Coordinates of C-alpha atoms and ligand atoms in Angstrom, one line a residue:
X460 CA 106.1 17.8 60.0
X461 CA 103.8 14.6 60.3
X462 CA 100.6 14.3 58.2
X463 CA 98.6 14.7 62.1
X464 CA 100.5 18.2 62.6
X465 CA 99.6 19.5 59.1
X466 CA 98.3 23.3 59.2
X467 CA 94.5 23.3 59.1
X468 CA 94.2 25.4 56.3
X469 CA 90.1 25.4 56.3
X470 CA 90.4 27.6 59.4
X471 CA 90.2 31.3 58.8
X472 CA 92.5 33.3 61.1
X473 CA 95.3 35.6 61.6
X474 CA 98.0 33.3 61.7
X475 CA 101.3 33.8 62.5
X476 CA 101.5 36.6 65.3
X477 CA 103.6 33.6 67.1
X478 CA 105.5 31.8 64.5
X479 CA 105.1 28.1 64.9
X480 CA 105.8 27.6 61.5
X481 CA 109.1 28.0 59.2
X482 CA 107.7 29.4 56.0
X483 CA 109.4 26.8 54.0
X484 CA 107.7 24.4 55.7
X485 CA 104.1 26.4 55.6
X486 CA 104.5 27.2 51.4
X487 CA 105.1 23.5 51.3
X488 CA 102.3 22.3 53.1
X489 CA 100.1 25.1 51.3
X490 CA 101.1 24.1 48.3
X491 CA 100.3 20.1 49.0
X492 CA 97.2 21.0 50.3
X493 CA 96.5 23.4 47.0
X494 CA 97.1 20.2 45.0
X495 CA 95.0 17.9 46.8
X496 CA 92.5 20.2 46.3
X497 CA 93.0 20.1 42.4
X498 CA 93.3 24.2 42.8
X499 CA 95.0 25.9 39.7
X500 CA 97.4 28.8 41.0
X501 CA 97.9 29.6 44.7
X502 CA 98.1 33.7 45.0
X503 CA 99.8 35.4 48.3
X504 CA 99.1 39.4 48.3
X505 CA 99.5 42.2 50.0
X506 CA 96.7 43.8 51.7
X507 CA 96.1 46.6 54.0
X508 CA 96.8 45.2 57.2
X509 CA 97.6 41.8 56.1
X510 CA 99.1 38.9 53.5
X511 CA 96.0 37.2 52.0
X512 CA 96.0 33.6 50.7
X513 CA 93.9 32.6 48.2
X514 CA 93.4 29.3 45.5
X515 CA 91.7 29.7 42.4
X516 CA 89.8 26.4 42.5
X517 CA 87.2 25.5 39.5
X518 CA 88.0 28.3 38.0
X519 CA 87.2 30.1 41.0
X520 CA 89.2 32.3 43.6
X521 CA 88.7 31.2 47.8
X522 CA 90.1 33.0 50.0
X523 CA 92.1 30.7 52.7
X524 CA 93.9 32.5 55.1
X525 CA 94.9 36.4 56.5
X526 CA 98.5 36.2 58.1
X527 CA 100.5 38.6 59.8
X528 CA 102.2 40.9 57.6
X529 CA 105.8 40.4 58.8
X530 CA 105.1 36.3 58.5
X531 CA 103.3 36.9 55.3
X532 CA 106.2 38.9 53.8
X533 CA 108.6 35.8 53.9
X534 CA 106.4 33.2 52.8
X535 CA 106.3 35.9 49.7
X536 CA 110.2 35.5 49.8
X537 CA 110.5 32.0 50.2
X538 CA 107.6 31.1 47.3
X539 CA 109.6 33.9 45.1
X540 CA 113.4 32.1 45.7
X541 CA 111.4 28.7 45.0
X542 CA 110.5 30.0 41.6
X543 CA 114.0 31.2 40.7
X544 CA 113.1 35.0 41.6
X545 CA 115.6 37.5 44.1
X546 CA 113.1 37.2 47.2
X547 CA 114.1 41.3 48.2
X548 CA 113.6 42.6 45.2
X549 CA 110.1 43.4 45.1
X550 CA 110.1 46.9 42.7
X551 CA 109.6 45.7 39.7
X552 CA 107.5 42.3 38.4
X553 CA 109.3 39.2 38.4
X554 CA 108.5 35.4 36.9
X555 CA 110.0 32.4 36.7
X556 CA 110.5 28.7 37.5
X557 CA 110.6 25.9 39.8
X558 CA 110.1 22.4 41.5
X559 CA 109.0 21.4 44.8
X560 CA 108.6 18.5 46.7
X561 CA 105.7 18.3 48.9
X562 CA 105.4 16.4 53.2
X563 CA 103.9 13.6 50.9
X564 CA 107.3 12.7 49.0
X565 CA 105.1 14.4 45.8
X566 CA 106.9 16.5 43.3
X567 CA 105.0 19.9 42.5
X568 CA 105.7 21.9 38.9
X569 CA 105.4 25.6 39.5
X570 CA 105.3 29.2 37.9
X571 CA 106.0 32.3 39.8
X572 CA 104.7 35.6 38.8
X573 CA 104.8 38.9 41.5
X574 CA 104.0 42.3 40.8
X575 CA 103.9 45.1 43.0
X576 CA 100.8 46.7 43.9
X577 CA 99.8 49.6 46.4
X578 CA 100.1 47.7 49.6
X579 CA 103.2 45.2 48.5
X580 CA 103.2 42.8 46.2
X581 CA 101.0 39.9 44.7
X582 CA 102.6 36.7 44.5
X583 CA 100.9 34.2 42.1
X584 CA 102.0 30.8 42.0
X585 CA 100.8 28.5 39.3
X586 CA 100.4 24.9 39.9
X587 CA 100.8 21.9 37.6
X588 CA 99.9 19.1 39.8
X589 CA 101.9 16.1 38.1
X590 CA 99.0 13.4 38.5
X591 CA 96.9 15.1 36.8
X592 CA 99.2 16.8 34.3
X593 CA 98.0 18.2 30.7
X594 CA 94.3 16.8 30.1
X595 CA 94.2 14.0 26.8
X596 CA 91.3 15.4 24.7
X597 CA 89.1 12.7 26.0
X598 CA 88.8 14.4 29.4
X599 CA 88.3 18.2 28.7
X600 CA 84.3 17.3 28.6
X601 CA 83.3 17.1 25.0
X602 CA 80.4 14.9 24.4
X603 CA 81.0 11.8 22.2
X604 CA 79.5 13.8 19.0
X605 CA 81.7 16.9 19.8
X606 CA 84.8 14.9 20.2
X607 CA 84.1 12.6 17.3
X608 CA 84.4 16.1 15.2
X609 CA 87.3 17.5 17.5
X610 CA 89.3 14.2 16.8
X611 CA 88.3 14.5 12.7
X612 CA 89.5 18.0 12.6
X613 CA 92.7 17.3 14.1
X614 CA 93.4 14.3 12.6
X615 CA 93.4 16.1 8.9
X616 CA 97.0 16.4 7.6
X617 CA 96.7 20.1 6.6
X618 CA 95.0 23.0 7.5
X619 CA 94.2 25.9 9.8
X620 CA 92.6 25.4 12.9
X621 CA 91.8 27.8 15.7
X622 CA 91.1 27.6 19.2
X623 CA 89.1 30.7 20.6
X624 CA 87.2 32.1 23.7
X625 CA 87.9 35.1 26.1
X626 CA 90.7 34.6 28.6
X627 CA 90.5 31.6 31.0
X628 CA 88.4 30.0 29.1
X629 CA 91.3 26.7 28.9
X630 CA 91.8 27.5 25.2
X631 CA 95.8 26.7 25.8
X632 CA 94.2 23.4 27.7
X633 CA 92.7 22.2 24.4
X634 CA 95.7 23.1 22.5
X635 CA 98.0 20.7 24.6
X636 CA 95.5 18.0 24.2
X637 CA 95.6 18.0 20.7
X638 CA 99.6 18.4 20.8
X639 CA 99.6 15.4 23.1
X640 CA 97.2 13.1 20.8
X641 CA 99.0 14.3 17.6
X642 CA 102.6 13.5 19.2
X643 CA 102.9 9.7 19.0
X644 CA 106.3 10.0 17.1
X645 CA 105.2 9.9 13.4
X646 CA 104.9 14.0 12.7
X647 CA 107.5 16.8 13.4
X648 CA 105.8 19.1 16.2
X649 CA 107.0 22.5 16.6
X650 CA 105.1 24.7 19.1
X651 CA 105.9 28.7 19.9
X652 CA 104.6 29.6 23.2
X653 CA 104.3 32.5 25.7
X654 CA 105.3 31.2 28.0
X655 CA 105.7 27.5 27.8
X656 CA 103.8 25.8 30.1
X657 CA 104.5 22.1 30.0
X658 CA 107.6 20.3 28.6
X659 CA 106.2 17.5 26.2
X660 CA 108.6 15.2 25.4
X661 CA 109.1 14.4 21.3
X662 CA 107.8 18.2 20.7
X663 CA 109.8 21.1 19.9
X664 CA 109.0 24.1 22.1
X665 CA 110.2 27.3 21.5
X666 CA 109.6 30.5 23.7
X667 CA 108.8 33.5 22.0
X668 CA 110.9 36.1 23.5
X669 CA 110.3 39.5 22.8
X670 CA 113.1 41.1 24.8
X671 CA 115.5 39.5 22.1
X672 CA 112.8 40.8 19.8
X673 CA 111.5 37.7 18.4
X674 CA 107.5 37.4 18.3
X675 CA 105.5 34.6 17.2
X676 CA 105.9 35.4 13.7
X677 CA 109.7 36.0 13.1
X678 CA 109.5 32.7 14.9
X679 CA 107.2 30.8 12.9
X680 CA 108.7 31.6 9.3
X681 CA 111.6 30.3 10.7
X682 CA 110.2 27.0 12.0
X683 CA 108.6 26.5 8.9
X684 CA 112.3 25.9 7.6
X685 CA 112.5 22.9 9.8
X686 CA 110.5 20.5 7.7
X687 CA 107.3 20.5 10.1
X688 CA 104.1 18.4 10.1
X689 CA 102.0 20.4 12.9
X690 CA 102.9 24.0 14.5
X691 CA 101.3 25.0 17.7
X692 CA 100.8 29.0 17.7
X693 CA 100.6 29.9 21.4
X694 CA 98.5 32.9 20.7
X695 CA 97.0 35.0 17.3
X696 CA 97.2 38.7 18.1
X697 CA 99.4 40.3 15.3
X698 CA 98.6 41.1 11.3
X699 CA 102.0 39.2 10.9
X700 CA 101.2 35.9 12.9
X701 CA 97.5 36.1 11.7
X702 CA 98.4 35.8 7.8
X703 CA 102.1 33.9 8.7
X704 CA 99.4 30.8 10.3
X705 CA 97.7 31.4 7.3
X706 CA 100.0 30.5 4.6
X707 CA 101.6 28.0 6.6
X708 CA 97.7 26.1 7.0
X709 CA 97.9 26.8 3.2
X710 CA 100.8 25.2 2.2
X711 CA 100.9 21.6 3.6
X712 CA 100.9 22.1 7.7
X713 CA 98.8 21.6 10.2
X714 CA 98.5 24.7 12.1
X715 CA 96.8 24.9 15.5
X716 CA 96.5 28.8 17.4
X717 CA 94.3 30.3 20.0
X718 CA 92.7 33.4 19.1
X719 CA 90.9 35.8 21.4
X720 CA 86.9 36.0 20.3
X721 CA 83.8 34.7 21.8
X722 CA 82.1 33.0 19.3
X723 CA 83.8 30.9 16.1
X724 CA 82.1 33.6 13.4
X725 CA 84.0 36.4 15.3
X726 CA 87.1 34.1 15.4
X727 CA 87.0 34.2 11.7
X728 CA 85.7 38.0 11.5
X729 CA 89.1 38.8 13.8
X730 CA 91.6 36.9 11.5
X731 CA 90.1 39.2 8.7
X732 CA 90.5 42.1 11.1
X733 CA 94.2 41.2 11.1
X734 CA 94.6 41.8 7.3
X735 CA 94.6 38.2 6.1
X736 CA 93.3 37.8 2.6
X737 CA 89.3 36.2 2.7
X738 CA 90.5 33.8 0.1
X739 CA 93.2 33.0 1.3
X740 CA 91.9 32.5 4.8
X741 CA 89.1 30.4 3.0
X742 CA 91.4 28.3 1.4
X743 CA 93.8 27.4 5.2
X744 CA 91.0 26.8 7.3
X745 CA 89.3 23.8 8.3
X746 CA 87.9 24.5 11.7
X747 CA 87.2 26.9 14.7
X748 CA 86.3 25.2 18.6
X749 CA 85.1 28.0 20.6
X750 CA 85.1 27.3 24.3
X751 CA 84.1 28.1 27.5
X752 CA 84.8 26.6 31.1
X753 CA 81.9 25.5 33.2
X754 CA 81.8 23.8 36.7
X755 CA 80.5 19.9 36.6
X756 CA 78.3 18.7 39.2
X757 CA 79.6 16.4 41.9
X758 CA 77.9 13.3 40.8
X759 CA 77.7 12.0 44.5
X760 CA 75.3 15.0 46.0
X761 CA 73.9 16.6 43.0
X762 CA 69.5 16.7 43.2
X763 CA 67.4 16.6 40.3
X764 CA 65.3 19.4 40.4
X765 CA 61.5 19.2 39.2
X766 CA 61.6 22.1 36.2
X767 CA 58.0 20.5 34.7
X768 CA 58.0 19.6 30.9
X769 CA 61.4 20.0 29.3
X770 CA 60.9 22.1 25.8
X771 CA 64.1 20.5 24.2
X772 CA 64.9 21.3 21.0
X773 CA 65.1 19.2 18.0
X774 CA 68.7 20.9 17.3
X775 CA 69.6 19.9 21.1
X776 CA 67.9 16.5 21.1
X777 CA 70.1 13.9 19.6
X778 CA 72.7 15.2 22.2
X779 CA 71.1 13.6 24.6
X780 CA 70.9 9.9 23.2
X781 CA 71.3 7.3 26.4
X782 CA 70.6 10.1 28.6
X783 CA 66.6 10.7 30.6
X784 CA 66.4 14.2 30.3
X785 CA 66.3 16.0 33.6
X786 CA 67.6 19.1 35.7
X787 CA 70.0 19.3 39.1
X788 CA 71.0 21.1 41.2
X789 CA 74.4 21.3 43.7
X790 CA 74.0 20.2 47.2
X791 CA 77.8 20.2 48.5
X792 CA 79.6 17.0 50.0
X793 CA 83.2 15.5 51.7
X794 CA 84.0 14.3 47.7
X795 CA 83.5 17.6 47.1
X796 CA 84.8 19.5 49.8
X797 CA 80.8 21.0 50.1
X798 CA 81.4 22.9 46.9
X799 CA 78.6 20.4 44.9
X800 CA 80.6 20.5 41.6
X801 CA 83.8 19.0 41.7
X802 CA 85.9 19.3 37.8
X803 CA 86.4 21.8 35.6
X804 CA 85.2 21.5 31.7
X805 CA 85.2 22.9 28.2
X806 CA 82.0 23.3 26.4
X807 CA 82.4 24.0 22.6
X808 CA 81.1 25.5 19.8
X809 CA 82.8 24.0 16.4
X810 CA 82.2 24.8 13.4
X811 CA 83.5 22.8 10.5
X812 CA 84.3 24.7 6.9
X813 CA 82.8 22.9 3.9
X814 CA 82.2 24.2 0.3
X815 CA 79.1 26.5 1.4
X816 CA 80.6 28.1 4.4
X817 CA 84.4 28.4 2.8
X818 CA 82.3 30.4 0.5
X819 CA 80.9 32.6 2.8
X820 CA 84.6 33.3 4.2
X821 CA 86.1 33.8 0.9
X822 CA 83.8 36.7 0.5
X823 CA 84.5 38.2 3.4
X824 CA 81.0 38.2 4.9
X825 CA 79.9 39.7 8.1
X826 CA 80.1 37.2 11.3
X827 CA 76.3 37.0 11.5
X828 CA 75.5 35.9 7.6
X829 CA 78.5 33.2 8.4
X830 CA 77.0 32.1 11.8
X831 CA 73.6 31.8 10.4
X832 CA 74.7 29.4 7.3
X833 CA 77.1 27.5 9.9
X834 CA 73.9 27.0 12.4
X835 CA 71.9 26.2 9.2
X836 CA 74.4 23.8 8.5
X837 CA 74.0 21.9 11.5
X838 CA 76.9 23.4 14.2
X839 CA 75.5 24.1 18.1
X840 CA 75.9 27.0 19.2
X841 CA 77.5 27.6 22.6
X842 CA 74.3 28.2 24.2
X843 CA 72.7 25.0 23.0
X844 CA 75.8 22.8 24.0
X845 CA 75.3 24.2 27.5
X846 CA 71.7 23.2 27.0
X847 CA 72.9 19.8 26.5
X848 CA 74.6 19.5 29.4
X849 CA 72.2 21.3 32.1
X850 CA 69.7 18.3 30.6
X851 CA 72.3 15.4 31.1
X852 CA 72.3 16.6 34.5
X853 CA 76.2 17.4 34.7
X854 CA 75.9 21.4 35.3
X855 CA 73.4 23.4 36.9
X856 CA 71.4 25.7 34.9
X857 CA 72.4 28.6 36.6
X858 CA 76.1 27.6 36.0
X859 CA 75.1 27.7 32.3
X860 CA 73.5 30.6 32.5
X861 CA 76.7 32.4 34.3
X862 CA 79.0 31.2 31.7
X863 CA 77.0 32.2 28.6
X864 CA 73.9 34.8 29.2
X865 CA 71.0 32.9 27.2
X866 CA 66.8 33.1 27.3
X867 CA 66.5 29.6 27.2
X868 CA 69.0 29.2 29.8
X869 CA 67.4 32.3 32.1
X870 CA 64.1 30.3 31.7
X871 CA 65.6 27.2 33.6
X872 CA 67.7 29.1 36.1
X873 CA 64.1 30.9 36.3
X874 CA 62.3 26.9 36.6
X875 CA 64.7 25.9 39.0
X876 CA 64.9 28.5 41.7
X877 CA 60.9 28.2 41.8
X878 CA 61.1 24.6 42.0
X879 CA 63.8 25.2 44.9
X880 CA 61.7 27.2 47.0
Ligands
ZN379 ZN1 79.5 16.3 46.4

């Protein structure tokens, strides 16, 4: 199929009553047009009367297309045999694996994940667009301040450092990025994931398999035999891998995991929840980047807004050197595809252990007294990062405000939609 006979996926309609269309050669065009798109998974489910198509796209989901259920069924089996999976059997949840080129001569990574539900199944596909591949640590949207500290952290020969936010919130994003700058061939990288979701050459990747009965800590004392300089931990969520990454940060590694937790003092308060000795937790780590995902404004349409006098904070201020203060809005363009933002970044809270707040940890203090001294001592919360960046104009303040539920935020949001009117 030409480039001029491409499907239009923008249309909504019941499609496929009259097959025109093999459904290899519609998952492939779906899929190149998913990619062009820079969408993150592609997802083909059952519903009552029909197969839906949707894209999660900037961490969002748009639906695409309804087709017919019998055509719909088969794209379901082709995407499944794609990914390694039996396309008829549908009973039980199935994953795996696989490659595909695209009309374009492109080559397209993908994971396959189905589970039955009441009216079928739900086919997810995720996509790993191979231009774009795993983000360096320069382009997940740190500021030059947060990624001077980022870059300090991970840099440190030893040491425990975690990576936490709620789910989607591209903490296993950040993780790769520091892999990929640590993995210039002069350290031993071991990484246990679940599941693995990019190959990185030079690194070794295990997959934590619990069928064979082997979680993320059996694994990691056992890569801790193999002489290693950093270890990623996919994920914290045991008493065993919680005070395993411990010792290990202890004892000469670098240790990097993601833990799930909202904010970097209840990071810290959930490693104690796992058991793991204060001291001892004290003594491993050296850092926590809390995170959230956030939409960027499409630099070609975005409009300032006028919010009157800006109130910015003296905590906020020096974030903004080179930057004139001021407030947009999104507007929606072809760059775009008339969605007004148009990438995906992480906003972080970091906070860096020193003397006073190892302290603090070592005694085992509630998450509030720790986030106090930590603000005291100079760390932004995530609130006042997002602040930051709804003054340097690159999200809106409502898009803040969605991501992390804030006064000061609600007072913009509140600014703007008067200003709008
Ligand atoms: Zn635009």
């Amino acid at each position: 199929m030409s480039k001029d006979e491409a499907i239009d996926f923008n249309a909504q309609a019941l499609e496929g009553e009259i097959e025109l269309t093999p459904p290899e050669v519609y998952a492939s065009n779906l899929i190149e047009w998913a990619v062009e798109r820079h969408a993150s998974d592609l997802f083909v489910s059952d519903s009552e009367n029909c197969v839906v198509v949707s894209v999660r796209r900037l961490g969002r989901v748009e639906p695409v297309r309804r087709l017919a259920r019998a055509y719909g069924r088969r794209l379901q089996g082709h995407l499944r045999v794609l990914g390694g999976a039996d396309a008829g059997e549908t009973i039980r949840p199935a994953d795996g694996r696989g490659v595909l080129a695209t009309p374009d001569g492109g080559i397209v990574d993908l994971r396959l994940s189905s589970i039955p539900t009441l009216f079928g199944q739900d086919v997810a596909v995720r996509l790993f667009d191979p231009v774009r591949g795993a983000r360096s640590i320069e382009n997940l949207g740190f500021d030059d301040a947060e990624f001077k500290i980022v870059c300090d952290l991970i840099n440190r020969p030893s040491g425990l450092i975690l990576v936490a936010g709620p789910v989607a919130s591209g903490k296993s994003c950040t993780l790769y990025a520091a892999v990929h700058a640590l993995n210039d061939g002069s350290r031993k990288i071991h990484t246990l994931e679940d599941p693995i979701e990019h190959a990185i050459p030079g690194v070794m990747q295990t997959q934590i398999n619990l069928r064979a009965e082997l979680d993320f800590a059996d694994l990691l004392s056992a890569v801790l035999r193999h002489s290693p300089d950093v270890i990623m931990i996919g994920e914290i969520r045991d008493s065993r891998t919680a005070s395993a990454a411990v010792r290990a940060g202890a004892s000469g590694q670098l240790v990097l995991g993601t833990i799930h937790a909202k904010s970097c003092a209840e990071a810290i308060d959930s490693m104690l929840q796992y058991d793991t000795n204060p001291k001892f937790l004290a003594s491993a780590l050296i850092g926590v980047i809390t995170q959230r995902l956030i939409r960027h404004l499409c630099s070609s349409c975005r409009r300032p807004v006028d919010v009157g006098d800006l109130e910015i904070s003296d905590r906020i201020r020096p974030r903004l050197a080179g930057h004139t203060p001021h407030v947009c809005d999104s507007v929606g363009c072809d760059e775009c595809f008339g969605d007004g933002f148009d990438a995906l970044a992480c906003v972080p809270e970091i906070l860096v252990t020193d003397r006073v707040l190892s302290r603090i940890i070592a005694e085992g203090a509630a998450a509030m007294t720790l986030e106090d001294a930590a603000r005291e001592r100079g760390m932004l919360s995530l609130a006042e990062a997002m602040e930051a960046r709804v003054y340097r104009a690159q999200t809106t303040p409502y898009e803040a405000h969605r991501a992390i539920p804030d006064p000061a935020l609600a007072a913009l949001v509140g600014k703007a939609q008067t200003a709008g009117k």
